[in-house]
Amino acid sequence: MKKVILIKNGELVLKGLNRSTFEDMLIKNMRRRLSPLGTFGFTKAQSTIIAEPQDEEIDFDEAVERIKRVFGIVAFSVAGVTEKDLEKIKEAVMDFLGDDLRSVKTFKVNAKRSDKKFQYKSPEICREVGGYILSKIPSLKVDVHNPELTVTVEVRDKHVFVHGNQIKGAGGMPVGSSGRAALLLSGGIDSPVAGYMMAKRGLVLTAIHFAAPPYTSPRAELKVKKLASLVARYSGRINFAVVPFTEIQEHIKDNCPEELFTIIMRRLMMKVALRIAEQDKCQALITGESLGQVASQTIGAIACTDAVSTMPVFRPCIGMDKEEIISIARKIDTFETSLEPYEDCCTVFTPKHPRTRPTLSLIEEAEAKVDFEAMIQKAVSETRFCSVDGE
Ligand code: ATP
Ligand code: MG
């Protein structure tokens, strides 16, 4: 039987404004995500988008897995397509959902008739199809309030779609609908989660990673790239930038007071990140910081880092406990990779007693003793770019 995917889009519907632009963005994202499996045609119909395969052999299980990770979708279902004929509908329901129906105890039939000219009204369709199902599987019971399986029959313009329970979508907004932002991506647990969360709000991601060779190894960089590719399964393609940060870090270490190392390093990371973000047309930065998690994530320390930023800095993990962040990391499958034990540039020169309440004037005074501007420009010009796709 011919199959299609019926997609219910999320907040778009509520937004009303620019709905069509949003839907087009969602379609573009789905088309790209499904393209390795074959070609799909997309049709907009009320609050549903219909994805129809143009090739014979499509791996629908894989298509479902991919659609589950596309933001902007509340729910979707794989539907069987049949003709506008009651007998054909009954057969299609048993053909398409027979196995599912045999594996449950209760069901109900739900009919939607957007073609008002179809000769049977919704209650009649429910009765007829429900009766047919019961005649084939007499052990089943109808439960209209809390059925294990809801059989939906949608009578539309040209065809009838039949499907079972809806599959939950990833929610959020289509990637691209909010613009682009630069994610400061370390090898840790938090920043990949932060990237995922902001992509869910419709941002395309540029990832910026600071590497400090030879203190950090090429394998540490590969790990971060792997994390980017896991996030890209949700966010779509990520522009990935690796910044050589060694020179700046060594100058901090040799010239600044030890208790200010971390905060000065973070301010310089921000400064470099802002330049790369601007080059790549980003409008915000994203970090994985969580309030109070470490010395550099107190209000005072965050105020000092934000003081150098000319862009908004999004910190979606700010109010989350580690446990909560970990549960998202597990869900998006970045957790195991984050745990791989490679060094990060942040941990290379960690001071013994970092200041948790740094004073901006002290920091600025310490920074003024070194000509960081030249080093920042060099780091930006030596940054390597590549693009990372989801696996
Ligand atoms: P994470 O688990 O994301 O590494 P963390 O709890 O280890 O976070 P920090 O190491 O203080 O915290 O880093 C805070 C944030 O700074 C990170 O979430 C990330 O956004 C950014 N960051 C830290 N190290 C790097 C790096 N090497 N390259 C890019 N961004 C970094
Ligand atoms: Mg870290």
CSV table of C-alpha atoms and ligand atoms in Angstrom, one decimal:
chain,number,residue,atom,x,y,z
A,1,MET,CA,0.0,0.0,0.0
A,2,LYS,CA,1.2,3.5,-0.8
A,3,LYS,CA,2.3,5.4,2.3
A,4,VAL,CA,2.7,9.0,3.2
A,5,ILE,CA,3.8,10.9,6.3
A,6,LEU,CA,1.3,13.4,7.8
A,7,ILE,CA,3.0,16.1,9.8
A,8,LYS,CA,1.3,18.3,12.4
A,9,ASN,CA,3.3,21.5,12.8
A,10,GLY,CA,3.6,23.1,16.2
A,11,GLU,CA,3.8,26.6,17.4
A,12,LEU,CA,3.5,27.8,13.8
A,13,VAL,CA,-0.2,27.2,13.9
A,14,LEU,CA,-0.5,29.3,17.1
A,15,LYS,CA,1.7,32.1,15.7
A,16,GLY,CA,-0.5,32.9,12.8
A,17,LEU,CA,2.0,35.4,11.6
A,18,ASN,CA,4.1,34.4,8.6
A,19,ARG,CA,2.8,30.9,8.8
A,20,SER,CA,3.5,30.2,5.3
A,21,THR,CA,7.2,31.2,5.6
A,22,PHE,CA,7.5,29.1,8.7
A,23,GLU,CA,6.0,26.1,6.9
A,24,ASP,CA,8.3,26.5,4.0
A,25,MET,CA,11.2,26.5,6.3
A,26,LEU,CA,10.0,23.3,8.0
A,27,ILE,CA,9.5,21.7,4.6
A,28,LYS,CA,13.0,22.7,3.5
A,29,ASN,CA,14.4,21.2,6.7
A,30,MET,CA,12.5,18.0,6.3
A,31,ARG,CA,13.4,17.7,2.7
A,32,ARG,CA,17.1,18.0,3.5
A,33,ARG,CA,16.9,15.6,6.4
A,34,LEU,CA,15.0,12.9,4.4
A,35,SER,CA,17.1,13.4,1.2
A,36,PRO,CA,19.6,10.5,1.9
A,37,LEU,CA,16.6,8.2,1.9
A,38,GLY,CA,15.1,9.3,-1.4
A,39,THR,CA,13.0,12.1,-2.8
A,40,PHE,CA,9.8,13.3,-1.1
A,41,GLY,CA,7.1,15.7,-2.4
A,42,PHE,CA,5.5,18.0,0.2
A,43,THR,CA,2.0,19.4,0.2
A,44,LYS,CA,0.5,21.9,2.7
A,45,ALA,CA,-3.1,21.1,3.7
A,46,GLN,CA,-4.6,23.1,6.6
A,47,SER,CA,-2.6,22.4,9.7
A,48,THR,CA,-1.0,19.3,8.1
A,49,ILE,CA,2.0,18.9,5.8
A,50,ILE,CA,1.9,15.7,3.7
A,51,ALA,CA,5.2,14.2,2.8
A,52,GLU,CA,4.9,11.8,-0.1
A,53,PRO,CA,7.7,9.6,-1.3
A,54,GLN,CA,8.5,9.9,-5.0
A,55,ASP,CA,10.6,6.7,-5.0
A,56,GLU,CA,9.4,3.1,-4.7
A,57,GLU,CA,11.7,1.9,-2.0
A,58,ILE,CA,11.7,4.2,1.0
A,59,ASP,CA,13.0,3.1,4.4
A,60,PHE,CA,10.0,4.4,6.4
A,61,ASP,CA,11.5,3.3,9.8
A,62,GLU,CA,14.5,5.5,9.1
A,63,ALA,CA,12.3,8.3,7.8
A,64,VAL,CA,10.3,8.2,11.1
A,65,GLU,CA,13.6,8.4,13.1
A,66,ARG,CA,14.7,11.4,11.1
A,67,ILE,CA,11.4,13.3,11.3
A,68,LYS,CA,11.4,12.8,15.1
A,69,ARG,CA,14.4,15.0,15.2
A,70,VAL,CA,13.1,17.9,13.1
A,71,PHE,CA,12.1,20.9,15.2
A,72,GLY,CA,8.7,22.6,14.5
A,73,ILE,CA,6.7,19.4,14.5
A,74,VAL,CA,4.3,18.5,17.4
A,75,ALA,CA,3.2,15.1,16.1
A,76,PHE,CA,3.2,13.1,12.9
A,77,SER,CA,2.0,9.8,11.6
A,78,VAL,CA,2.7,7.3,8.8
A,79,ALA,CA,-0.5,6.8,7.0
A,80,GLY,CA,-1.7,4.3,4.4
A,81,VAL,CA,-3.3,5.9,1.3
A,82,THR,CA,-6.5,4.5,-0.2
A,83,GLU,CA,-9.4,5.5,-2.4
A,84,LYS,CA,-12.6,7.3,-1.4
A,85,ASP,CA,-14.7,4.2,-1.1
A,86,LEU,CA,-15.9,2.8,2.1
A,87,GLU,CA,-15.1,-0.9,1.3
A,88,LYS,CA,-11.6,0.2,0.2
A,89,ILE,CA,-11.2,2.1,3.5
A,90,LYS,CA,-12.1,-0.9,5.6
A,91,GLU,CA,-9.6,-3.1,3.7
A,92,ALA,CA,-6.9,-0.5,4.0
A,93,VAL,CA,-7.4,-0.2,7.7
A,94,MET,CA,-7.0,-4.0,8.2
A,95,ASP,CA,-4.1,-4.1,5.7
A,96,PHE,CA,-2.3,-1.2,7.3
A,97,LEU,CA,-3.1,-1.5,11.0
A,98,GLY,CA,-4.1,-5.2,11.3
A,99,ASP,CA,-0.9,-6.1,13.2
A,100,ASP,CA,-1.2,-3.1,15.5
A,101,LEU,CA,-4.9,-3.9,16.2
A,102,ARG,CA,-4.1,-7.5,17.0
A,103,SER,CA,-1.5,-6.4,19.6
A,104,VAL,CA,-3.9,-4.2,21.7
A,105,LYS,CA,-7.1,-4.8,23.7
A,106,THR,CA,-9.0,-1.6,23.1
A,107,PHE,CA,-9.4,0.8,20.2
A,108,LYS,CA,-11.6,3.5,18.7
A,109,VAL,CA,-12.1,4.9,15.3
A,110,ASN,CA,-11.8,8.6,14.7
A,111,ALA,CA,-12.9,10.0,11.3
A,112,LYS,CA,-12.1,13.4,9.9
A,113,ARG,CA,-13.9,14.4,6.8
A,114,SER,CA,-12.4,17.5,5.2
A,115,ASP,CA,-14.2,16.6,1.9
A,116,LYS,CA,-17.7,17.4,2.9
A,117,LYS,CA,-19.0,15.9,-0.3
A,118,PHE,CA,-18.0,12.4,0.7
A,119,GLN,CA,-21.2,10.4,1.0
A,120,TYR,CA,-20.7,9.1,4.5
A,121,LYS,CA,-20.5,11.4,7.5
A,122,SER,CA,-17.9,11.0,10.2
A,123,PRO,CA,-20.1,9.0,12.7
A,124,GLU,CA,-21.1,6.6,9.9
A,125,ILE,CA,-17.5,6.1,8.9
A,126,CYS,CA,-16.6,5.4,12.5
A,127,ARG,CA,-19.4,2.9,12.9
A,128,GLU,CA,-18.8,1.1,9.7
A,129,VAL,CA,-15.0,0.8,10.1
A,130,GLY,CA,-15.3,0.0,13.8
A,131,GLY,CA,-17.8,-2.8,13.0
A,132,TYR,CA,-15.6,-4.2,10.3
A,133,ILE,CA,-12.6,-4.3,12.7
A,134,LEU,CA,-14.6,-6.0,15.4
A,135,SER,CA,-15.8,-8.6,12.8
A,136,LYS,CA,-12.2,-9.4,11.9
A,137,ILE,CA,-10.8,-9.3,15.5
A,138,PRO,CA,-13.7,-10.2,17.9
A,139,SER,CA,-11.5,-10.1,21.0
A,140,LEU,CA,-11.1,-6.3,20.6
A,141,LYS,CA,-13.1,-3.9,22.6
A,142,VAL,CA,-14.1,-0.3,21.8
A,143,ASP,CA,-13.0,2.3,24.3
A,144,VAL,CA,-13.9,5.8,23.3
A,145,HIS,CA,-12.3,7.5,26.3
A,146,ASN,CA,-8.9,5.8,26.7
A,147,PRO,CA,-8.2,3.4,23.8
A,148,GLU,CA,-4.8,1.8,23.4
A,149,LEU,CA,-5.0,2.4,19.6
A,150,THR,CA,-6.9,5.2,17.8
A,151,VAL,CA,-7.6,4.4,14.2
A,152,THR,CA,-7.9,7.6,12.3
A,153,VAL,CA,-9.6,7.8,8.9
A,154,GLU,CA,-9.0,11.2,7.1
A,155,VAL,CA,-11.1,11.8,4.1
A,156,ARG,CA,-9.4,14.5,2.0
A,157,ASP,CA,-9.7,16.0,-1.5
A,158,LYS,CA,-8.2,13.2,-3.5
A,159,HIS,CA,-7.5,10.4,-1.2
A,160,VAL,CA,-8.2,8.8,2.1
A,161,PHE,CA,-5.5,8.4,4.7
A,162,VAL,CA,-5.6,5.8,7.5
A,163,HIS,CA,-3.3,5.8,10.4
A,164,GLY,CA,-2.8,4.6,14.0
A,165,ASN,CA,-1.6,6.5,17.0
A,166,GLN,CA,0.4,9.7,16.3
A,167,ILE,CA,4.1,9.8,17.0
A,168,LYS,CA,5.4,12.6,19.2
A,169,GLY,CA,7.5,15.2,17.3
A,170,ALA,CA,10.5,17.2,18.6
A,171,GLY,CA,8.4,20.3,19.2
A,172,GLY,CA,10.0,23.8,19.0
A,173,MET,CA,10.4,25.9,16.0
A,174,PRO,CA,11.9,25.2,12.5
A,175,VAL,CA,15.6,25.7,12.5
A,176,GLY,CA,16.3,28.9,10.7
A,177,SER,CA,13.1,30.7,11.8
A,178,SER,CA,15.0,32.6,14.6
A,179,GLY,CA,18.3,33.3,12.7
A,180,ARG,CA,21.8,32.1,13.4
A,181,ALA,CA,23.9,32.0,16.6
A,182,ALA,CA,27.3,30.9,17.6
A,183,LEU,CA,27.6,28.0,20.1
A,184,LEU,CA,30.8,27.9,22.2
A,185,LEU,CA,31.3,24.2,22.1
A,186,SER,CA,33.6,22.4,24.5
A,187,GLY,CA,33.9,18.7,24.9
A,188,GLY,CA,31.8,18.8,28.1
A,189,ILE,CA,28.2,17.8,28.8
A,190,ASP,CA,26.6,21.2,28.9
A,191,SER,CA,27.4,23.0,25.7
A,192,PRO,CA,26.0,20.3,23.3
A,193,VAL,CA,22.8,20.4,25.3
A,194,ALA,CA,22.8,24.2,25.1
A,195,GLY,CA,23.2,24.0,21.3
A,196,TYR,CA,20.3,21.5,21.1
A,197,MET,CA,18.0,23.7,23.2
A,198,MET,CA,18.6,26.8,21.1
A,199,ALA,CA,18.3,25.0,17.8
A,200,LYS,CA,14.9,23.9,19.1
A,201,ARG,CA,14.0,27.6,19.4
A,202,GLY,CA,14.7,28.0,15.7
A,203,LEU,CA,18.4,28.9,15.6
A,204,VAL,CA,20.9,27.7,13.0
A,205,LEU,CA,24.2,27.0,14.7
A,206,THR,CA,27.8,27.9,14.1
A,207,ALA,CA,29.9,26.0,16.6
A,208,ILE,CA,33.2,27.6,17.9
A,209,HIS,CA,35.7,25.4,19.6
A,210,PHE,CA,38.9,26.7,21.3
A,211,ALA,CA,41.8,24.3,21.0
A,212,ALA,CA,45.1,24.7,22.7
A,213,PRO,CA,47.6,22.4,21.0
A,214,PRO,CA,49.9,20.8,22.1
A,215,TYR,CA,48.2,21.0,25.5
A,216,THR,CA,45.1,19.7,23.8
A,217,SER,CA,45.3,16.8,21.3
A,218,PRO,CA,43.8,16.3,17.9
A,219,ARG,CA,41.7,13.6,19.4
A,220,ALA,CA,40.1,16.1,21.7
A,221,GLU,CA,39.1,18.1,18.7
A,222,LEU,CA,37.7,15.0,17.0
A,223,LYS,CA,35.6,14.4,20.0
A,224,VAL,CA,34.1,17.9,19.8
A,225,LYS,CA,33.5,17.4,16.1
A,226,LYS,CA,31.7,14.2,16.9
A,227,LEU,CA,29.5,16.1,19.5
A,228,ALA,CA,28.7,18.7,16.8
A,229,SER,CA,27.6,16.0,14.4
A,230,LEU,CA,25.3,14.5,17.1
A,231,VAL,CA,23.8,18.0,17.7
A,232,ALA,CA,23.5,18.4,13.9
A,233,ARG,CA,21.1,15.5,13.8
A,234,TYR,CA,18.6,17.9,15.3
A,235,SER,CA,19.9,21.3,14.3
A,236,GLY,CA,20.9,20.5,10.7
A,237,ARG,CA,24.3,21.4,9.3
A,238,ILE,CA,26.6,23.2,11.7
A,239,ASN,CA,29.5,25.5,10.6
A,240,PHE,CA,32.3,24.3,12.8
A,241,ALA,CA,35.2,26.7,13.7
A,242,VAL,CA,38.3,25.6,15.5
A,243,VAL,CA,40.2,28.5,17.1
A,244,PRO,CA,43.9,28.1,17.9
A,245,PHE,CA,44.0,29.5,21.5
A,246,THR,CA,47.4,28.5,22.8
A,247,GLU,CA,49.2,31.8,22.3
A,248,ILE,CA,46.5,33.7,24.1
A,249,GLN,CA,46.4,31.3,27.0
A,250,GLU,CA,50.1,31.2,27.4
A,251,HIS,CA,50.2,35.0,27.6
A,252,ILE,CA,47.4,35.0,30.2
A,253,LYS,CA,49.4,32.5,32.2
A,254,ASP,CA,52.7,34.4,32.0
A,255,ASN,CA,51.3,37.9,32.5
A,256,CYS,CA,48.1,37.9,34.5
A,257,PRO,CA,47.4,37.2,38.2
A,258,GLU,CA,46.7,33.5,38.7
A,259,GLU,CA,43.3,34.0,40.5
A,260,LEU,CA,42.1,35.9,37.4
A,261,PHE,CA,43.2,33.3,34.8
A,262,THR,CA,39.9,31.8,34.2
A,263,ILE,CA,37.8,34.9,34.0
A,264,ILE,CA,40.3,36.7,31.7
A,265,MET,CA,40.5,33.6,29.5
A,266,ARG,CA,36.7,33.5,29.3
A,267,ARG,CA,36.6,37.2,28.3
A,268,LEU,CA,39.1,36.6,25.6
A,269,MET,CA,37.1,33.5,24.4
A,270,MET,CA,34.1,35.8,24.1
A,271,LYS,CA,36.0,38.5,22.2
A,272,VAL,CA,37.3,35.9,19.7
A,273,ALA,CA,34.0,34.2,19.4
A,274,LEU,CA,32.2,37.6,18.7
A,275,ARG,CA,34.5,38.2,15.7
A,276,ILE,CA,33.9,34.8,14.3
A,277,ALA,CA,30.2,35.0,15.0
A,278,GLU,CA,30.0,38.4,13.2
A,279,GLN,CA,31.9,36.9,10.2
A,280,ASP,CA,29.4,34.1,10.1
A,281,LYS,CA,26.3,36.4,10.3
A,282,CYS,CA,25.4,35.2,13.8
A,283,GLN,CA,23.3,37.5,16.1
A,284,ALA,CA,23.9,35.9,19.4
A,285,LEU,CA,26.3,33.6,21.4
A,286,ILE,CA,25.3,30.5,23.2
A,287,THR,CA,27.2,28.9,26.1
A,288,GLY,CA,26.5,25.9,28.3
A,289,GLU,CA,26.9,27.8,31.6
A,290,SER,CA,24.8,26.9,34.6
A,291,LEU,CA,24.6,29.3,37.5
A,292,GLY,CA,26.9,28.5,40.3
A,293,GLN,CA,28.3,25.3,38.7
A,294,VAL,CA,31.9,26.4,38.8
A,295,ALA,CA,33.8,29.6,39.9
A,296,SER,CA,33.4,31.1,36.5
A,297,GLN,CA,29.7,30.7,36.5
A,298,THR,CA,28.8,33.0,39.5
A,299,ILE,CA,26.7,36.1,38.8
A,300,GLY,CA,29.8,38.2,39.3
A,301,ALA,CA,31.9,36.1,36.9
A,302,ILE,CA,29.2,36.1,34.3
A,303,ALA,CA,28.8,39.8,34.6
A,304,CYS,CA,32.5,40.2,33.9
A,305,THR,CA,32.3,38.0,30.8
A,306,ASP,CA,29.2,39.6,29.5
A,307,ALA,CA,30.8,43.0,29.8
A,308,VAL,CA,32.9,42.3,26.7
A,309,SER,CA,29.9,41.0,24.6
A,310,THR,CA,28.3,43.1,22.0
A,311,MET,CA,25.8,40.4,21.3
A,312,PRO,CA,23.2,38.8,23.5
A,313,VAL,CA,24.6,35.6,25.2
A,314,PHE,CA,22.0,32.8,25.5
A,315,ARG,CA,22.6,30.4,28.3
A,316,PRO,CA,19.7,27.9,28.2
A,317,CYS,CA,21.2,25.7,30.9
A,318,ILE,CA,21.6,28.6,33.4
A,319,GLY,CA,18.7,27.4,35.7
A,320,MET,CA,19.2,23.7,35.3
A,321,ASP,CA,20.7,21.2,37.7
A,322,LYS,CA,23.5,18.9,36.3
A,323,GLU,CA,21.0,16.0,36.5
A,324,GLU,CA,18.6,17.8,34.3
A,325,ILE,CA,21.3,18.7,31.8
A,326,ILE,CA,22.5,15.1,31.8
A,327,SER,CA,19.0,13.7,31.1
A,328,ILE,CA,18.8,15.8,28.0
A,329,ALA,CA,22.3,14.8,27.0
A,330,ARG,CA,21.3,11.2,27.3
A,331,LYS,CA,18.1,11.8,25.2
A,332,ILE,CA,20.1,13.4,22.4
A,333,ASP,CA,22.8,10.8,22.7
A,334,THR,CA,25.7,13.2,23.4
A,335,PHE,CA,26.3,12.0,27.0
A,336,GLU,CA,28.6,9.1,26.3
A,337,THR,CA,30.8,11.1,23.9
A,338,SER,CA,31.0,14.0,26.4
A,339,LEU,CA,32.3,11.6,29.0
A,340,GLU,CA,35.3,10.5,26.8
A,341,PRO,CA,38.3,11.7,28.8
A,342,TYR,CA,40.1,14.3,26.7
A,343,GLU,CA,41.6,17.5,27.9
A,344,ASP,CA,39.9,20.8,27.3
A,345,CYS,CA,41.8,24.1,26.9
A,346,CYS,CA,39.9,25.4,30.0
A,347,THR,CA,41.4,22.7,32.2
A,348,VAL,CA,44.9,23.2,31.0
A,349,PHE,CA,45.7,26.3,33.1
A,350,THR,CA,43.2,26.1,35.9
A,351,PRO,CA,44.2,28.3,38.8
A,352,LYS,CA,44.2,26.8,42.3
A,353,HIS,CA,42.0,29.5,43.8
A,354,PRO,CA,39.9,31.3,41.2
A,355,ARG,CA,38.1,34.4,42.2
A,356,THR,CA,34.4,33.9,42.4
A,357,ARG,CA,33.8,37.6,42.9
A,358,PRO,CA,36.1,39.3,40.4
A,359,THR,CA,36.2,43.1,40.1
A,360,LEU,CA,35.9,44.4,36.6
A,361,SER,CA,38.4,47.2,37.1
A,362,LEU,CA,41.1,44.7,38.4
A,363,ILE,CA,40.5,42.5,35.4
A,364,GLU,CA,40.7,45.3,32.9
A,365,GLU,CA,43.9,46.5,34.5
A,366,ALA,CA,45.4,43.1,34.2
A,367,GLU,CA,44.3,42.7,30.6
A,368,ALA,CA,45.7,46.1,29.7
A,369,LYS,CA,49.3,44.9,30.4
A,370,VAL,CA,49.2,42.6,27.4
A,371,ASP,CA,48.6,43.4,23.8
A,372,PHE,CA,45.8,40.9,23.3
A,373,GLU,CA,44.3,42.6,20.3
A,374,ALA,CA,47.1,41.4,17.9
A,375,MET,CA,46.7,37.9,19.3
A,376,ILE,CA,43.0,38.0,18.9
A,377,GLN,CA,43.3,39.0,15.3
A,378,LYS,CA,45.8,36.2,14.7
A,379,ALA,CA,43.6,33.6,16.3
A,380,VAL,CA,40.7,34.7,14.2
A,381,SER,CA,42.7,34.7,11.0
A,382,GLU,CA,44.1,31.2,11.8
A,383,THR,CA,40.7,29.7,12.7
A,384,ARG,CA,39.8,26.6,10.6
A,385,PHE,CA,36.3,26.1,9.3
A,386,CYS,CA,34.5,23.1,8.1
A,387,SER,CA,30.8,22.0,8.1
A,388,VAL,CA,29.5,19.2,10.1
A,389,ASP,CA,26.3,17.2,9.2
A,390,GLY,CA,24.2,15.0,11.4
A,391,GLU,CA,25.0,11.3,11.1
B,1,ATP,P1,30.7,22.1,29.4
B,1,ATP,O1,30.2,20.8,30.0
B,1,ATP,O2,29.8,22.6,28.3
B,1,ATP,O3,32.1,22.0,28.9
B,1,ATP,P2,31.5,23.2,31.9
B,1,ATP,O4,30.5,23.0,32.9
B,1,ATP,O5,32.7,22.3,31.7
B,1,ATP,O6,30.6,23.2,30.5
B,1,ATP,P3,33.2,25.5,31.6
B,1,ATP,O7,34.3,24.6,31.2
B,1,ATP,O8,33.4,26.6,32.6
B,1,ATP,O9,31.9,24.7,32.0
B,1,ATP,O10,32.7,26.2,30.3
B,1,ATP,C1,31.5,27.0,30.3
B,1,ATP,C2,31.1,27.2,28.8
B,1,ATP,O11,32.1,27.8,28.1
B,1,ATP,C3,30.9,25.9,28.1
B,1,ATP,O12,29.6,25.4,28.3
B,1,ATP,C4,31.1,26.3,26.7
B,1,ATP,O13,29.9,27.0,26.2
B,1,ATP,C5,32.2,27.3,26.8
B,1,ATP,N1,33.5,26.6,26.6
B,1,ATP,C6,34.3,26.1,27.6
B,1,ATP,N2,35.4,25.6,27.0
B,1,ATP,C7,35.3,25.8,25.7
B,1,ATP,C8,36.1,25.5,24.5
B,1,ATP,N3,37.3,24.8,24.7
B,1,ATP,N4,35.7,25.8,23.3
B,1,ATP,C9,34.5,26.5,23.2
B,1,ATP,N5,33.7,26.8,24.2
B,1,ATP,C10,34.1,26.5,25.4
B,2,MG,MG,34.0,22.4,30.0
